[in-house]
PDB file of C-alpha atoms in Angstrom:
ATOM      1  CA  MET A   1     -46.053 -65.821  51.908  1.00 53.00           C
ATOM      2  CA  ARG A   2     -42.963 -64.182  53.494  1.00 52.00           C
ATOM      3  CA  LYS A   3     -43.690 -66.012  56.759  1.00 51.00           C
ATOM      4  CA  TYR A   4     -43.936 -69.264  54.899  1.00 46.00           C
ATOM      5  CA  LEU A   5     -40.696 -68.752  53.007  1.00 38.00           C
ATOM      6  CA  PHE A   6     -38.853 -67.652  56.250  1.00 40.00           C
ATOM      7  CA  GLY A   7     -40.081 -70.877  57.835  1.00 41.00           C
ATOM      8  CA  ILE A   8     -38.676 -73.001  54.953  1.00 39.00           C
ATOM      9  CA  LEU A   9     -35.377 -71.184  54.952  1.00 36.00           C
ATOM     10  CA  PHE A  10     -34.974 -71.501  58.710  1.00 37.00           C
ATOM     11  CA  SER A  11     -35.831 -75.307  58.565  1.00 38.00           C
ATOM     12  CA  ALA A  12     -33.296 -75.760  55.684  1.00 37.00           C
ATOM     13  CA  LEU A  13     -30.580 -74.017  57.620  1.00 37.00           C
ATOM     14  CA  THR A  14     -31.277 -75.993  60.721  1.00 37.00           C
ATOM     15  CA  ILE A  15     -31.143 -79.258  58.806  1.00 37.00           C
ATOM     16  CA  ALA A  16     -27.881 -78.148  57.172  1.00 37.00           C
ATOM     17  CA  PHE A  17     -26.321 -77.146  60.516  1.00 37.00           C
ATOM     18  CA  CYS A  18     -27.360 -80.370  62.169  1.00 39.00           C
ATOM     19  CA  ALA A  19     -25.917 -82.472  59.283  1.00 36.00           C
ATOM     20  CA  PHE A  20     -22.720 -80.500  59.366  1.00 36.00           C
ATOM     21  CA  LYS A  21     -22.504 -80.877  63.118  1.00 34.00           C
ATOM     22  CA  TRP A  22     -23.174 -84.651  62.779  1.00 33.00           C
ATOM     23  CA  GLN A  23     -20.392 -85.017  60.213  1.00 37.00           C
ATOM     24  CA  ASP A  24     -18.022 -82.962  62.260  1.00 44.00           C
ATOM     25  CA  ASP A  25     -18.653 -85.081  65.347  1.00 48.00           C
ATOM     26  CA  GLY A  26     -18.187 -88.237  63.309  1.00 48.00           C
ATOM     27  CA  GLY A  27     -14.892 -86.922  61.952  1.00 66.00           C
ATOM     28  CA  TYR A  28     -13.756 -86.049  65.442  1.00 67.00           C
ATOM     29  CA  ALA A  29     -14.668 -89.524  66.796  1.00 78.00           C
ATOM     30  CA  SER A  30     -12.902 -91.052  63.883  1.00 87.00           C
ATOM     31  CA  PHE A  31      -9.726 -88.936  64.524  1.00 87.00           C
ATOM     32  CA  LYS A  32      -9.559 -90.111  68.159  1.00 92.00           C
ATOM     33  CA  GLN A  33     -10.325 -93.717  67.229  1.00 92.00           C
ATOM     34  CA  ASP A  34      -7.805 -93.801  64.345  1.00 90.00           C
ATOM     35  CA  PHE A  35      -5.083 -92.502  66.556  1.00 90.00           C
ATOM     36  CA  LEU A  36      -5.874 -94.986  69.331  1.00 94.00           C
ATOM     37  CA  THR A  37      -6.147 -97.876  66.922  1.00 94.00           C
ATOM     38  CA  LEU A  38      -2.692 -97.189  65.381  1.00 92.00           C
ATOM     39  CA  ILE A  39      -0.963 -96.711  68.722  1.00 94.00           C
ATOM     40  CA  ASN A  40      -2.544 -99.598  70.472  1.00 96.00           C
ATOM     41  CA  LYS A  41      -1.917-101.975  67.615  1.00 95.00           C
ATOM     42  CA  LYS A  42       1.780-101.276  67.838  1.00 94.00           C
ATOM     43  CA  ARG A  43       1.807-101.310  71.646  1.00 96.00           C
ATOM     44  CA  ALA A  44       0.066-104.718  71.550  1.00 97.00           C
ATOM     45  CA  THR A  45       2.880-106.318  69.474  1.00 96.00           C
ATOM     46  CA  GLY A  46       5.954-104.514  70.742  1.00 95.00           C
ATOM     47  CA  CYS A  47       8.339-102.293  68.732  1.00 92.00           C
ATOM     48  CA  ASN A  48      11.932-101.698  67.895  1.00 92.00           C
ATOM     49  CA  CYS A  49      12.819 -98.096  68.775  1.00 90.00           C
ATOM     50  CA  GLY A  50      16.265 -96.999  67.615  1.00 87.00           C
ATOM     51  CA  GLY A  51      17.755-100.473  67.913  1.00 88.00           C
ATOM     52  CA  LYS A  52      16.209-101.264  71.289  1.00 91.00           C
ATOM     53  CA  TRP A  53      13.250-103.673  71.540  1.00 94.00           C
ATOM     54  CA  TYR A  54      10.276-102.555  73.564  1.00 94.00           C
ATOM     55  CA  PRO A  55       7.944-105.344  74.576  1.00 96.00           C
ATOM     56  CA  PRO A  56       4.195-105.087  74.277  1.00 97.00           C
ATOM     57  CA  ALA A  57       2.576-102.455  76.467  1.00 97.00           C
ATOM     58  CA  PRO A  58      -1.021-102.062  77.761  1.00 97.00           C
ATOM     59  CA  PRO A  59      -3.328-100.063  75.455  1.00 97.00           C
ATOM     60  CA  LEU A  60      -3.610 -96.288  75.882  1.00 97.00           C
ATOM     61  CA  ALA A  61      -6.975 -94.652  76.703  1.00 96.00           C
ATOM     62  CA  TRP A  62      -8.019 -91.244  75.240  1.00 96.00           C
ATOM     63  CA  ASN A  63      -8.003 -88.363  77.746  1.00 96.00           C
ATOM     64  CA  ASP A  64      -9.789 -85.137  76.957  1.00 96.00           C
ATOM     65  CA  GLN A  65      -7.534 -83.035  79.223  1.00 97.00           C
ATOM     66  CA  LEU A  66      -4.457 -84.296  77.488  1.00 97.00           C
ATOM     67  CA  GLU A  67      -6.128 -83.519  74.138  1.00 97.00           C
ATOM     68  CA  ASP A  68      -6.957 -79.951  75.404  1.00 97.00           C
ATOM     69  CA  ALA A  69      -3.243 -79.498  76.311  1.00 97.00           C
ATOM     70  CA  ALA A  70      -2.224 -80.797  72.972  1.00 97.00           C
ATOM     71  CA  ARG A  71      -4.669 -78.659  71.105  1.00 97.00           C
ATOM     72  CA  GLY A  72      -3.533 -75.576  72.890  1.00 97.00           C
ATOM     73  CA  HIS A  73      -0.001 -76.188  72.062  1.00 97.00           C
ATOM     74  CA  ALA A  74      -0.681 -77.074  68.428  1.00 98.00           C
ATOM     75  CA  GLN A  75      -2.793 -73.926  67.991  1.00 98.00           C
ATOM     76  CA  ASP A  76      -0.024 -71.768  69.686  1.00 97.00           C
ATOM     77  CA  MET A  77       2.731 -73.077  67.404  1.00 98.00           C
ATOM     78  CA  ALA A  78       0.505 -72.566  64.387  1.00 97.00           C
ATOM     79  CA  ARG A  79      -0.498 -69.043  65.402  1.00 97.00           C
ATOM     80  CA  GLN A  80       3.005 -67.926  66.343  1.00 97.00           C
ATOM     81  CA  ASN A  81       4.845 -70.012  63.747  1.00 96.00           C
ATOM     82  CA  TYR A  82       7.369 -71.934  65.917  1.00 97.00           C
ATOM     83  CA  PHE A  83       8.175 -75.517  66.567  1.00 97.00           C
ATOM     84  CA  SER A  84       9.242 -76.450  70.085  1.00 96.00           C
ATOM     85  CA  HIS A  85       8.217 -78.419  73.142  1.00 96.00           C
ATOM     86  CA  ASP A  86       8.497 -75.103  75.075  1.00 96.00           C
ATOM     87  CA  SER A  87       5.820 -72.530  74.377  1.00 96.00           C
ATOM     88  CA  LYS A  88       6.947 -69.005  73.562  1.00 96.00           C
ATOM     89  CA  ASP A  89       5.535 -67.839  77.000  1.00 95.00           C
ATOM     90  CA  GLY A  90       8.037 -70.157  78.735  1.00 94.00           C
ATOM     91  CA  ARG A  91       5.631 -72.931  79.756  1.00 95.00           C
ATOM     92  CA  GLY A  92       6.930 -76.457  79.302  1.00 95.00           C
ATOM     93  CA  MET A  93       4.888 -79.609  78.378  1.00 94.00           C
ATOM     94  CA  SER A  94       4.195 -80.614  81.972  1.00 94.00           C
ATOM     95  CA  THR A  95       2.931 -77.169  82.950  1.00 95.00           C
ATOM     96  CA  ARG A  96       0.618 -77.050  79.925  1.00 96.00           C
ATOM     97  CA  ILE A  97      -0.725 -80.576  80.770  1.00 95.00           C
ATOM     98  CA  VAL A  98      -1.426 -79.611  84.435  1.00 94.00           C
ATOM     99  CA  GLN A  99      -3.007 -76.301  83.369  1.00 95.00           C
ATOM    100  CA  ALA A 100      -5.295 -78.221  81.070  1.00 96.00           C
ATOM    101  CA  GLY A 101      -6.672 -80.081  84.103  1.00 95.00           C
ATOM    102  CA  TYR A 102      -4.592 -83.208  84.083  1.00 94.00           C
ATOM    103  CA  GLU A 103      -3.785 -83.034  87.798  1.00 89.00           C
ATOM    104  CA  TYR A 104      -1.096 -84.821  89.758  1.00 84.00           C
ATOM    105  CA  LYS A 105      -2.571 -84.119  93.274  1.00 82.00           C
ATOM    106  CA  GLY A 106      -4.227 -87.185  94.803  1.00 81.00           C
ATOM    107  CA  TRP A 107      -2.329 -89.632  92.765  1.00 85.00           C
ATOM    108  CA  LYS A 108       0.416 -92.039  93.884  1.00 84.00           C
ATOM    109  CA  SER A 109       2.531 -91.340  90.880  1.00 85.00           C
ATOM    110  CA  PHE A 110       2.281 -88.964  87.913  1.00 90.00           C
ATOM    111  CA  MET A 111       4.259 -88.640  84.634  1.00 93.00           C
ATOM    112  CA  SER A 112       3.752 -86.877  81.346  1.00 95.00           C
ATOM    113  CA  GLY A 113       5.380 -86.816  77.970  1.00 96.00           C
ATOM    114  CA  GLU A 114       4.907 -85.199  74.532  1.00 97.00           C
ATOM    115  CA  ASN A 115       5.620 -85.775  70.872  1.00 97.00           C
ATOM    116  CA  ILE A 116       5.442 -82.960  68.393  1.00 97.00           C
ATOM    117  CA  ALA A 117       5.663 -83.040  64.596  1.00 97.00           C
ATOM    118  CA  PHE A 118       5.167 -80.717  61.673  1.00 97.00           C
ATOM    119  CA  GLY A 119       4.276 -81.018  58.132  1.00 96.00           C
ATOM    120  CA  GLN A 120       2.599 -84.402  57.975  1.00 95.00           C
ATOM    121  CA  ARG A 121      -0.793 -84.454  56.399  1.00 95.00           C
ATOM    122  CA  THR A 122      -2.439 -87.549  57.808  1.00 93.00           C
ATOM    123  CA  ILE A 123      -2.695 -89.564  60.971  1.00 92.00           C
ATOM    124  CA  GLU A 124      -0.860 -92.475  59.405  1.00 92.00           C
ATOM    125  CA  GLU A 125       1.966 -90.206  58.163  1.00 95.00           C
ATOM    126  CA  VAL A 126       2.566 -88.569  61.582  1.00 94.00           C
ATOM    127  CA  GLN A 127       2.314 -91.867  63.463  1.00 92.00           C
ATOM    128  CA  ALA A 128       4.798 -93.556  61.058  1.00 93.00           C
ATOM    129  CA  GLY A 129       7.186 -90.706  61.607  1.00 94.00           C
ATOM    130  CA  TRP A 130       6.909 -90.904  65.383  1.00 95.00           C
ATOM    131  CA  PHE A 131       7.476 -94.588  65.445  1.00 93.00           C
ATOM    132  CA  LYS A 132      10.641 -94.129  63.285  1.00 93.00           C
ATOM    133  CA  SER A 133      12.062 -91.684  65.684  1.00 93.00           C
ATOM    134  CA  GLU A 134      13.738 -93.228  68.672  1.00 94.00           C
ATOM    135  CA  GLY A 135      12.685 -90.663  71.324  1.00 94.00           C
ATOM    136  CA  HIS A 136       9.044 -90.385  70.007  1.00 95.00           C
ATOM    137  CA  CYS A 137       8.868 -94.249  69.745  1.00 95.00           C
ATOM    138  CA  LYS A 138       9.967 -94.571  73.318  1.00 95.00           C
ATOM    139  CA  ASN A 139       7.063 -92.326  74.447  1.00 95.00           C
ATOM    140  CA  LEU A 140       4.641 -94.405  72.450  1.00 95.00           C
ATOM    141  CA  MET A 141       5.876 -97.621  73.866  1.00 96.00           C
ATOM    142  CA  ASN A 142       6.309 -96.520  77.466  1.00 96.00           C
ATOM    143  CA  PRO A 143       4.132 -98.835  79.599  1.00 96.00           C
ATOM    144  CA  GLU A 144       3.949 -96.150  82.342  1.00 96.00           C
ATOM    145  CA  PHE A 145       1.930 -94.048  80.088  1.00 97.00           C
ATOM    146  CA  LYS A 146      -1.781 -94.919  80.436  1.00 96.00           C
ATOM    147  CA  GLU A 147      -3.586 -92.096  78.554  1.00 96.00           C
ATOM    148  CA  VAL A 148      -3.089 -89.879  75.469  1.00 97.00           C
ATOM    149  CA  GLY A 149      -4.606 -86.933  73.775  1.00 96.00           C
ATOM    150  CA  VAL A 150      -3.688 -85.681  70.295  1.00 96.00           C
ATOM    151  CA  ALA A 151      -4.376 -82.488  68.244  1.00 96.00           C
ATOM    152  CA  GLU A 152      -3.405 -81.070  64.946  1.00 96.00           C
ATOM    153  CA  LYS A 153      -3.570 -77.421  63.667  1.00 96.00           C
ATOM    154  CA  ASP A 154      -2.330 -76.489  60.233  1.00 97.00           C
ATOM    155  CA  HIS A 155      -0.027 -79.446  60.133  1.00 96.00           C
ATOM    156  CA  PHE A 156       1.325 -78.817  63.653  1.00 97.00           C
ATOM    157  CA  TRP A 157       0.811 -82.096  65.529  1.00 97.00           C
ATOM    158  CA  VAL A 158       1.012 -82.566  69.364  1.00 97.00           C
ATOM    159  CA  GLN A 159       0.595 -85.806  71.199  1.00 97.00           C
ATOM    160  CA  ASP A 160       0.491 -85.542  75.002  1.00 97.00           C
ATOM    161  CA  PHE A 161       0.904 -88.554  77.274  1.00 97.00           C
ATOM    162  CA  GLY A 162       0.023 -89.137  80.889  1.00 96.00           C
ATOM    163  CA  GLY A 163       0.453 -91.762  83.477  1.00 95.00           C
ATOM    164  CA  ARG A 164      -1.141 -91.654  86.837  1.00 91.00           C
ATOM    165  CA  VAL A 165      -1.324 -94.505  89.371  1.00 89.00           C
ATOM    166  CA  ALA A 166      -4.007 -94.347  92.167  1.00 86.00           C
ATOM    167  CA  PHE A 167      -3.395 -95.098  95.730  1.00 86.00           C
ATOM    168  CA  SER A 168      -4.683 -98.511  96.799  1.00 84.00           C
ATOM    169  CA  PRO A 169      -7.760 -98.581  99.027  1.00 86.00           C
ATOM    170  CA  GLU A 170      -5.584 -99.473 101.929  1.00 87.00           C
ATOM    171  CA  GLN A 171      -3.172 -96.582 101.353  1.00 84.00           C
ATOM    172  CA  GLN A 172      -6.321 -94.209 100.938  1.00 81.00           C
ATOM    173  CA  LYS A 173      -7.613 -95.319 104.274  1.00 84.00           C
ATOM    174  CA  MET A 174      -4.170 -94.851 105.940  1.00 84.00           C
ATOM    175  CA  ILE A 175      -4.112 -91.258 104.387  1.00 81.00           C
ATOM    176  CA  LYS A 176      -7.494 -90.351 105.731  1.00 83.00           C
ATOM    177  CA  GLU A 177      -6.539 -91.741 109.161  1.00 83.00           C
ATOM    178  CA  GLY A 178      -3.283 -89.703 109.212  1.00 82.00           C
ATOM    179  CA  LYS A 179      -1.126 -92.784 109.283  1.00 79.00           C
ATOM    180  CA  PHE A 180       0.336 -92.118 105.853  1.00 75.00           C
ATOM    181  CA  LYS A 181       1.796 -88.712 104.927  1.00 71.00           C
ATOM    182  CA  LEU A 182       2.220 -87.374 101.464  1.00 66.00           C
ATOM    183  CA  ILE A 183       5.364 -85.511 100.553  1.00 65.00           C
ATOM    184  CA  GLN A 184       5.128 -83.079  97.677  1.00 60.00           C
ATOM    185  CA  HIS A 185       8.213 -82.197  95.628  1.00 52.00           C
TER     186      HIS A 185
END
């Protein structure tokens, strides 16, 4: 009888865990999609940022490495109770992004940016605030940014942007043949 009850209990816990995991994954997928939908809807139509018109820009794609950088910074700000683009350990946004795996090596061009916010409770609320702020809006509408990752921890929001441009096939061939040299700054 004990063996039978243990089996039922184990099965029930497994089903509950799987149901929780499924809901959690669905919420996560929705979080990503909700952000992309709101950003890309505005990028598709153009936006006025602080009195300057920004024309429509290509849609952003989600990048998990940028999300990892954003999550790390949101968690750090929440844990240490501060609000800044610079981490308390002295790292800036670009350093955190590269350390999260969003590499610049091997790309023709590389750029990164970041929006942070505190206190907003929903995706819609934080996005509306960023679009009302001239500097944040400029990041959101920058056509050079191609990818984004966002995270939230205890109402600390971080949105990291990246823009990388690949070398053309012809340039890649020239690099391999030693006819084209890369200069690192």
